[in-house]
């Protein structure tokens, strides 16, 4: 009996199936240098955001200080303006009093009450030439007013005893300021209105200090806002660098998924070809099984028994060869289809693990 021929299974297909099981089916990890750069950039971003928060707080405090300094300056300027207005009005009244005294001295045209009021007003201020001259010019009018006021008081007090009346009149004239001479002119206590004093100079110095503080506060706000702007730029730059690193990682993953799709197509093509080959082998096997059954049942006639036996053996051998050939092709087809479908699923996967956690793509 001749020995059946042996048919070798294609070594390339077997190697392909084995290589499929050894291939890495996980996304490519981020390179070490990129992973380190990502970690360093995240740390830099945290530091930048902390600096941004500190700069924002510094801006808030600087603005509060600026508002307080501006409010203090406004109040001081308002007070200074009020004091200046009051000094101006006092100066005008003082000048008017001197002018009125000068105008009324010749001929003593001032009424007694007005004369007394003018002298009292001017007598309150410190000695200075214009004021002293105005008071001295009213001295003759004092003497005339003294006579009139004495008669007035004596008439008002005529019901009193003589001595008491005399004393009451003297006291009334002293109250009027007419009893004693106005010359030599005595100095008062109040500073001359309308003129700067040491206190006014101190107020001006305090106002200048407040203006300087307000200017410094405004400059501090500008500096704090500039620091905040730089901090925000640093945060934006750090976030942009992180985006670049993430995009590079996504690009690597996309390239890997594309390769998975292409690899899946190749494996599925191999699976299809192997499936066709397996079906052909099975068809051949079943064909020769049917042929052998026909020979054994006598449906096919042969001239000799030896020819019939040889034909039956050939049918059995051919059917076995068909099945033997179909089996490895079927295994290769199943393996190739398994890995092809697996790569296809990986290529289309929408959820993947990354350095920052799970990523979902829509």
C-alpha positions as a Python dict, from the first residue, in 0.01 Angstrom:
ca = {
    (1, 'X'): (0, 0, 0),
    (2, 'X'): (151, 338, -95),
    (3, 'X'): (208, 580, 193),
    (4, 'X'): (-3, 894, 188),
    (5, 'X'): (176, 1216, 90),
    (6, 'X'): (239, 1470, 360),
    (7, 'X'): (140, 1832, 298),
    (8, 'X'): (327, 2097, 507),
    (9, 'X'): (125, 2371, 673),
    (10, 'X'): (244, 2709, 541),
    (11, 'X'): (506, 2822, 792),
    (12, 'X'): (442, 3192, 722),
    (13, 'X'): (79, 3163, 830),
    (14, 'X'): (169, 2980, 1147),
    (15, 'X'): (436, 3238, 1227),
    (16, 'X'): (186, 3515, 1165),
    (17, 'X'): (-62, 3359, 1407),
    (18, 'X'): (207, 3315, 1672),
    (19, 'X'): (333, 3671, 1625),
    (20, 'X'): (-20, 3796, 1668),
    (21, 'X'): (-31, 3657, 2020),
    (22, 'X'): (300, 3822, 2109),
    (23, 'X'): (209, 4171, 1986),
    (24, 'X'): (148, 4439, 2247),
    (25, 'X'): (-218, 4534, 2253),
    (26, 'X'): (-189, 4833, 2490),
    (27, 'X'): (-160, 5203, 2399),
    (28, 'X'): (197, 5333, 2387),
    (29, 'X'): (307, 5479, 2718),
    (30, 'X'): (418, 5841, 2735),
    (31, 'X'): (796, 5857, 2687),
    (32, 'X'): (996, 5903, 3004),
    (33, 'X'): (1117, 6250, 2908),
    (34, 'X'): (763, 6362, 2821),
    (35, 'X'): (626, 6207, 3140),
    (36, 'X'): (886, 6394, 3343),
    (37, 'X'): (817, 6713, 3149),
    (38, 'X'): (443, 6669, 3214),
    (39, 'X'): (500, 6622, 3588),
    (40, 'X'): (736, 6919, 3602),
    (41, 'X'): (489, 7136, 3409),
    (42, 'X'): (206, 7038, 3642),
    (43, 'X'): (423, 7141, 3939),
    (44, 'X'): (509, 7465, 3760),
    (45, 'X'): (140, 7527, 3691),
    (46, 'X'): (53, 7477, 4057),
    (47, 'X'): (326, 7721, 4159),
    (48, 'X'): (207, 7970, 3897),
    (49, 'X'): (-153, 7946, 4014),
    (50, 'X'): (-41, 7995, 4375),
    (51, 'X'): (159, 8300, 4264),
    (52, 'X'): (-147, 8426, 4075),
    (53, 'X'): (-362, 8390, 4387),
    (54, 'X'): (-102, 8575, 4596),
    (55, 'X'): (-76, 8848, 4335),
    (56, 'X'): (-455, 8882, 4328),
    (57, 'X'): (-461, 8918, 4706),
    (58, 'X'): (-182, 9177, 4685),
    (59, 'X'): (-384, 9372, 4428),
    (60, 'X'): (-689, 9362, 4655),
    (61, 'X'): (-493, 9492, 4953),
    (62, 'X'): (-316, 9756, 4742),
    (63, 'X'): (-650, 9881, 4610),
    (64, 'X'): (-789, 9899, 4962),
    (65, 'X'): (-484, 10097, 5070),
    (66, 'X'): (-522, 10323, 4767),
    (67, 'X'): (-890, 10384, 4844),
    (68, 'X'): (-807, 10463, 5208),
    (69, 'X'): (-526, 10700, 5109),
    (70, 'X'): (-747, 10871, 4850),
    (71, 'X'): (-1030, 10909, 5103),
    (72, 'X'): (-791, 11056, 5359),
    (73, 'X'): (-650, 11295, 5100),
    (74, 'X'): (-996, 11405, 4990),
    (75, 'X'): (-1097, 11471, 5351),
    (76, 'X'): (-777, 11663, 5419),
    (77, 'X'): (-810, 11867, 5100),
    (78, 'X'): (-1173, 11941, 5181),
    (79, 'X'): (-1071, 12056, 5528),
    (80, 'X'): (-784, 12258, 5384),
    (81, 'X'): (-1019, 12420, 5133),
    (82, 'X'): (-1264, 12500, 5414),
    (83, 'X'): (-984, 12648, 5627),
    (84, 'X'): (-856, 12847, 5331),
    (85, 'X'): (-1206, 12980, 5266),
    (86, 'X'): (-1251, 13068, 5631),
    (87, 'X'): (-912, 13246, 5636),
    (88, 'X'): (-1006, 13434, 5322),
    (89, 'X'): (-1340, 13542, 5469),
    (90, 'X'): (-1175, 13642, 5797),
    (91, 'X'): (-915, 13838, 5605),
    (92, 'X'): (-1182, 14015, 5406),
    (93, 'X'): (-1376, 14103, 5724),
    (94, 'X'): (-1055, 14220, 5889),
    (95, 'X'): (-964, 14439, 5590),
    (96, 'X'): (-1318, 14577, 5576),
    (97, 'X'): (-1303, 14662, 5947),
    (98, 'X'): (-974, 14849, 5902),
    (99, 'X'): (-1112, 15029, 5598),
    (100, 'X'): (-1429, 15121, 5783),
    (101, 'X'): (-1230, 15249, 6084),
    (102, 'X'): (-1011, 15461, 5857),
    (103, 'X'): (-1313, 15599, 5675),
    (104, 'X'): (-1504, 15675, 5995),
    (105, 'X'): (-1218, 15830, 6194),
    (106, 'X'): (-1218, 16169, 6022),
    (107, 'X'): (-1515, 16358, 6159),
    (108, 'X'): (-1610, 16060, 6379),
    (109, 'X'): (-1899, 15965, 6154),
    (110, 'X'): (-1940, 15617, 6305),
    (111, 'X'): (-2228, 15552, 6542),
    (112, 'X'): (-2123, 15475, 6897),
    (113, 'X'): (-2231, 15112, 6885),
    (114, 'X'): (-2047, 15057, 6556),
    (115, 'X'): (-1739, 15238, 6690),
    (116, 'X'): (-1729, 15012, 6995),
    (117, 'X'): (-1784, 14701, 6780),
    (118, 'X'): (-1503, 14794, 6536),
    (119, 'X'): (-1257, 14863, 6816),
    (120, 'X'): (-1343, 14534, 6989),
    (121, 'X'): (-1307, 14343, 6663),
    (122, 'X'): (-966, 14489, 6583),
    (123, 'X'): (-843, 14468, 6942),
    (124, 'X'): (-868, 14087, 6935),
    (125, 'X'): (-582, 14056, 6682),
    (126, 'X'): (-207, 14086, 6727),
    (127, 'X'): (-36, 14415, 6670),
    (128, 'X'): (48, 14509, 6312),
    (129, 'X'): (83, 14853, 6150),
    (130, 'X'): (-248, 14875, 5964),
    (131, 'X'): (-450, 14750, 6258),
    (132, 'X'): (-269, 14969, 6512),
    (133, 'X'): (-307, 15278, 6293),
    (134, 'X'): (-679, 15213, 6247),
    (135, 'X'): (-737, 15184, 6623),
    (136, 'X'): (-520, 15487, 6698),
    (137, 'X'): (-718, 15688, 6444),
    (138, 'X'): (-1036, 15611, 6640),
    (139, 'X'): (-902, 15754, 6968),
    (140, 'X'): (-1059, 16102, 6916),
    (141, 'X'): (-1389, 15933, 6838),
    (142, 'X'): (-1358, 15737, 7167),
    (143, 'X'): (-1349, 16059, 7362),
    (144, 'X'): (-1660, 16190, 7189),
    (145, 'X'): (-1835, 15855, 7229),
    (146, 'X'): (-1733, 15850, 7598),
    (147, 'X'): (-1925, 16173, 7665),
    (148, 'X'): (-2233, 16050, 7484),
    (149, 'X'): (-2233, 15709, 7653),
    (150, 'X'): (-2179, 15868, 7996),
    (151, 'X'): (-2484, 16086, 7950),
    (152, 'X'): (-2677, 15783, 7826),
    (153, 'X'): (-2585, 15570, 8126),
    (154, 'X'): (-2640, 15856, 8377),
    (155, 'X'): (-2989, 15907, 8237),
    (156, 'X'): (-3060, 15535, 8256),
    (157, 'X'): (-2932, 15512, 8616),
    (158, 'X'): (-3069, 15840, 8759),
    (159, 'X'): (-3294, 15654, 9002),
    (160, 'X'): (-2994, 15507, 9186),
    (161, 'X'): (-2821, 15684, 9472),
    (162, 'X'): (-2548, 15921, 9361),
    (163, 'X'): (-2256, 15704, 9465),
    (164, 'X'): (-2410, 15385, 9328),
    (165, 'X'): (-2503, 15558, 9007),
    (166, 'X'): (-2149, 15692, 8969),
    (167, 'X'): (-2002, 15345, 9017),
    (168, 'X'): (-2255, 15182, 8781),
    (169, 'X'): (-2182, 15437, 8507),
    (170, 'X'): (-1806, 15378, 8544),
    (171, 'X'): (-1859, 15002, 8519),
    (172, 'X'): (-2080, 15041, 8210),
    (173, 'X'): (-1817, 15258, 8039),
    (174, 'X'): (-1550, 15001, 8116),
    (175, 'X'): (-1774, 14730, 7965),
    (176, 'X'): (-1810, 14946, 7653),
    (177, 'X'): (-1433, 14973, 7632),
    (178, 'X'): (-1453, 15349, 7636),
    (179, 'X'): (-1319, 15416, 7986),
    (180, 'X'): (-950, 15366, 7906),
    (181, 'X'): (-758, 15534, 7620),
    (182, 'X'): (-705, 15335, 7301),
    (183, 'X'): (-359, 15479, 7258),
    (184, 'X'): (-106, 15336, 7303),
    (185, 'X'): (-263, 15047, 7108),
    (186, 'X'): (-248, 14711, 7283),
    (187, 'X'): (-183, 14385, 7101),
    (188, 'X'): (-445, 14112, 7095),
    (189, 'X'): (-402, 13731, 7083),
    (190, 'X'): (-550, 13629, 6749),
    (191, 'X'): (-320, 13607, 6444),
    (192, 'X'): (-378, 13852, 6163),
    (193, 'X'): (-653, 13705, 5938),
    (194, 'X'): (-563, 13608, 5584),
    (195, 'X'): (-198, 13547, 5662),
    (196, 'X'): (-25, 13213, 5684),
    (197, 'X'): (63, 13089, 6030),
    (198, 'X'): (284, 12809, 6158),
    (199, 'X'): (-25, 12590, 6199),
    (200, 'X'): (-122, 12657, 5837),
    (201, 'X'): (228, 12559, 5727),
    (202, 'X'): (195, 12240, 5934),
    (203, 'X'): (-140, 12168, 5770),
    (204, 'X'): (15, 12218, 5427),
    (205, 'X'): (302, 11984, 5517),
    (206, 'X'): (51, 11721, 5637),
    (207, 'X'): (-145, 11763, 5315),
    (208, 'X'): (172, 11720, 5109),
    (209, 'X'): (248, 11401, 5304),
    (210, 'X'): (-100, 11267, 5234),
    (211, 'X'): (-58, 11345, 4863),
    (212, 'X'): (269, 11154, 4862),
    (213, 'X'): (107, 10859, 5036),
    (214, 'X'): (-181, 10857, 4786),
    (215, 'X'): (66, 10864, 4496),
    (216, 'X'): (269, 10581, 4650),
    (217, 'X'): (-52, 10379, 4703),
    (218, 'X'): (-151, 10427, 4338),
    (219, 'X'): (197, 10318, 4226),
    (220, 'X'): (171, 10013, 4452),
    (221, 'X'): (-158, 9921, 4282),
    (222, 'X'): (7, 9953, 3940),
    (223, 'X'): (298, 9733, 4052),
    (224, 'X'): (64, 9473, 4205),
    (225, 'X'): (-150, 9464, 3889),
    (226, 'X'): (165, 9421, 3678),
    (227, 'X'): (271, 9128, 3899),
    (228, 'X'): (-78, 8979, 3861),
    (229, 'X'): (-63, 9016, 3483),
    (230, 'X'): (276, 8841, 3474),
    (231, 'X'): (144, 8562, 3697),
    (232, 'X'): (-156, 8515, 3469),
    (233, 'X'): (73, 8501, 3167),
    (234, 'X'): (280, 8236, 3344),
    (235, 'X'): (-32, 8030, 3418),
    (236, 'X'): (-147, 8060, 3057),
    (237, 'X'): (197, 7959, 2926),
    (238, 'X'): (209, 7659, 3160),
    (239, 'X'): (-139, 7550, 3054),
    (240, 'X'): (-39, 7587, 2687),
    (241, 'X'): (267, 7367, 2743),
    (242, 'X'): (51, 7105, 2915),
    (243, 'X'): (-189, 7115, 2620),
    (244, 'X'): (104, 7057, 2383),
    (245, 'X'): (222, 6759, 2586),
    (246, 'X'): (-131, 6617, 2600),
    (247, 'X'): (-176, 6671, 2228),
    (248, 'X'): (151, 6488, 2160),
    (249, 'X'): (31, 6200, 2379),
    (250, 'X'): (-304, 6195, 2200),
    (251, 'X'): (-123, 6200, 1865),
    (252, 'X'): (83, 5897, 1970),
    (253, 'X'): (-231, 5717, 2081),
    (254, 'X'): (-413, 5808, 1760),
    (255, 'X'): (-119, 5680, 1556),
    (256, 'X'): (-125, 5358, 1757),
    (257, 'X'): (-500, 5320, 1708),
    (258, 'X'): (-457, 5380, 1337),
    (259, 'X'): (-194, 5109, 1327),
    (260, 'X'): (-435, 4883, 1520),
    (261, 'X'): (-699, 4943, 1252),
    (262, 'X'): (-455, 4868, 971),
    (263, 'X'): (-327, 4562, 1155),
    (264, 'X'): (-686, 4451, 1215),
    (265, 'X'): (-756, 4480, 843),
    (266, 'X'): (-452, 4265, 766),
    (267, 'X'): (-547, 4002, 1022),
    (268, 'X'): (-906, 3994, 899),
    (269, 'X'): (-781, 3960, 542),
    (270, 'X'): (-562, 3666, 652),
    (271, 'X'): (-860, 3524, 843),
    (272, 'X'): (-1075, 3552, 533),
    (273, 'X'): (-813, 3388, 312),
    (274, 'X'): (-753, 3113, 568),
    (275, 'X'): (-1128, 3062, 598),
    (276, 'X'): (-1159, 3024, 223),
    (277, 'X'): (-867, 2779, 221),
    (278, 'X'): (-1021, 2585, 510),
    (279, 'X'): (-1355, 2568, 328),
    (280, 'X'): (-1179, 2447, 15),
    (281, 'X'): (-997, 2181, 219),
    (282, 'X'): (-1321, 2075, 384),
    (283, 'X'): (-1494, 2068, 44),
    (284, 'X'): (-1222, 1848, -95),
    (285, 'X'): (-1241, 1619, 207),
    (286, 'X'): (-1618, 1586, 188),
    (287, 'X'): (-1598, 1540, -189),
    (288, 'X'): (-1365, 1242, -156),
    (289, 'X'): (-1566, 1100, 131),
    (290, 'X'): (-1871, 1101, -96),
    (291, 'X'): (-1659, 950, -376),
    (292, 'X'): (-1537, 674, -144),
    (293, 'X'): (-1893, 601, -31),
    (294, 'X'): (-1998, 574, -395),
    (295, 'X'): (-1710, 332, -465),
    (296, 'X'): (-1786, 123, -157),
    (297, 'X'): (-2157, 103, -239),
    (298, 'X'): (-2089, -10, -594),
    (299, 'X'): (-2238, 293, -757),
    (300, 'X'): (-1915, 323, -958),
    (301, 'X'): (-1808, 19, -1162),
    (302, 'X'): (-1447, -89, -1217),
    (303, 'X'): (-1313, -358, -1451),
    (304, 'X'): (-1120, -526, -1170),
    (305, 'X'): (-1140, -548, -793),
    (306, 'X'): (-786, -413, -765),
    (307, 'X'): (-881, -100, -950),
    (308, 'X'): (-1183, -55, -719),
    (309, 'X'): (-968, -99, -407),
    (310, 'X'): (-708, 146, -536),
    (311, 'X'): (-978, 404, -612),
    (312, 'X'): (-1126, 360, -263),
    (313, 'X'): (-784, 404, -99),
    (314, 'X'): (-720, 716, -307),
    (315, 'X'): (-1058, 862, -203),
    (316, 'X'): (-986, 796, 167),
    (317, 'X'): (-636, 945, 142),
    (318, 'X'): (-756, 1250, -48),
    (319, 'X'): (-1038, 1316, 200),
    (320, 'X'): (-789, 1290, 490),
    (321, 'X'): (-552, 1527, 316),
    (322, 'X'): (-837, 1771, 261),
    (323, 'X'): (-931, 1766, 630),
    (324, 'X'): (-565, 1785, 739),
    (325, 'X'): (-511, 2085, 515),
    (326, 'X'): (-837, 2250, 628),
    (327, 'X'): (-760, 2216, 1001),
    (328, 'X'): (-451, 2444, 1024),
    (329, 'X'): (-616, 2693, 791),
    (330, 'X'): (-922, 2692, 1015),
    (331, 'X'): (-702, 2741, 1326),
    (332, 'X'): (-509, 3019, 1159),
    (333, 'X'): (-835, 3179, 1043),
    (334, 'X'): (-982, 3167, 1395),
    (335, 'X'): (-665, 3305, 1552),
    (336, 'X'): (-631, 3576, 1288),
    (337, 'X'): (-999, 3669, 1319),
    (338, 'X'): (-965, 3683, 1700),
    (339, 'X'): (-671, 3920, 1692),
    (340, 'X'): (-810, 4114, 1401),
    (341, 'X'): (-1138, 4178, 1578),
    (342, 'X'): (-949, 4260, 1897),
    (343, 'X'): (-731, 4517, 1718),
    (344, 'X'): (-1037, 4657, 1544),
    (345, 'X'): (-1208, 4708, 1881),
    (346, 'X'): (-896, 4872, 2023),
    (347, 'X'): (-872, 5099, 1722),
    (348, 'X'): (-1230, 5219, 1775),
    (349, 'X'): (-1212, 5242, 2155),
    (350, 'X'): (-1354, 5562, 2297),
    (351, 'X'): (-1241, 5522, 2658),
    (352, 'X'): (-871, 5505, 2730),
    (353, 'X'): (-649, 5542, 3033),
    (354, 'X'): (-402, 5826, 3032),
    (355, 'X'): (-166, 5996, 3281),
    (356, 'X'): (-449, 6217, 3401),
    (357, 'X'): (-709, 5938, 3433),
    (358, 'X'): (-977, 5805, 3198),
    (359, 'X'): (-1035, 5992, 2875),
    (360, 'X'): (-1372, 5966, 2694),
    (361, 'X'): (-1392, 6060, 2327),
    (362, 'X'): (-1717, 6153, 2151),
}
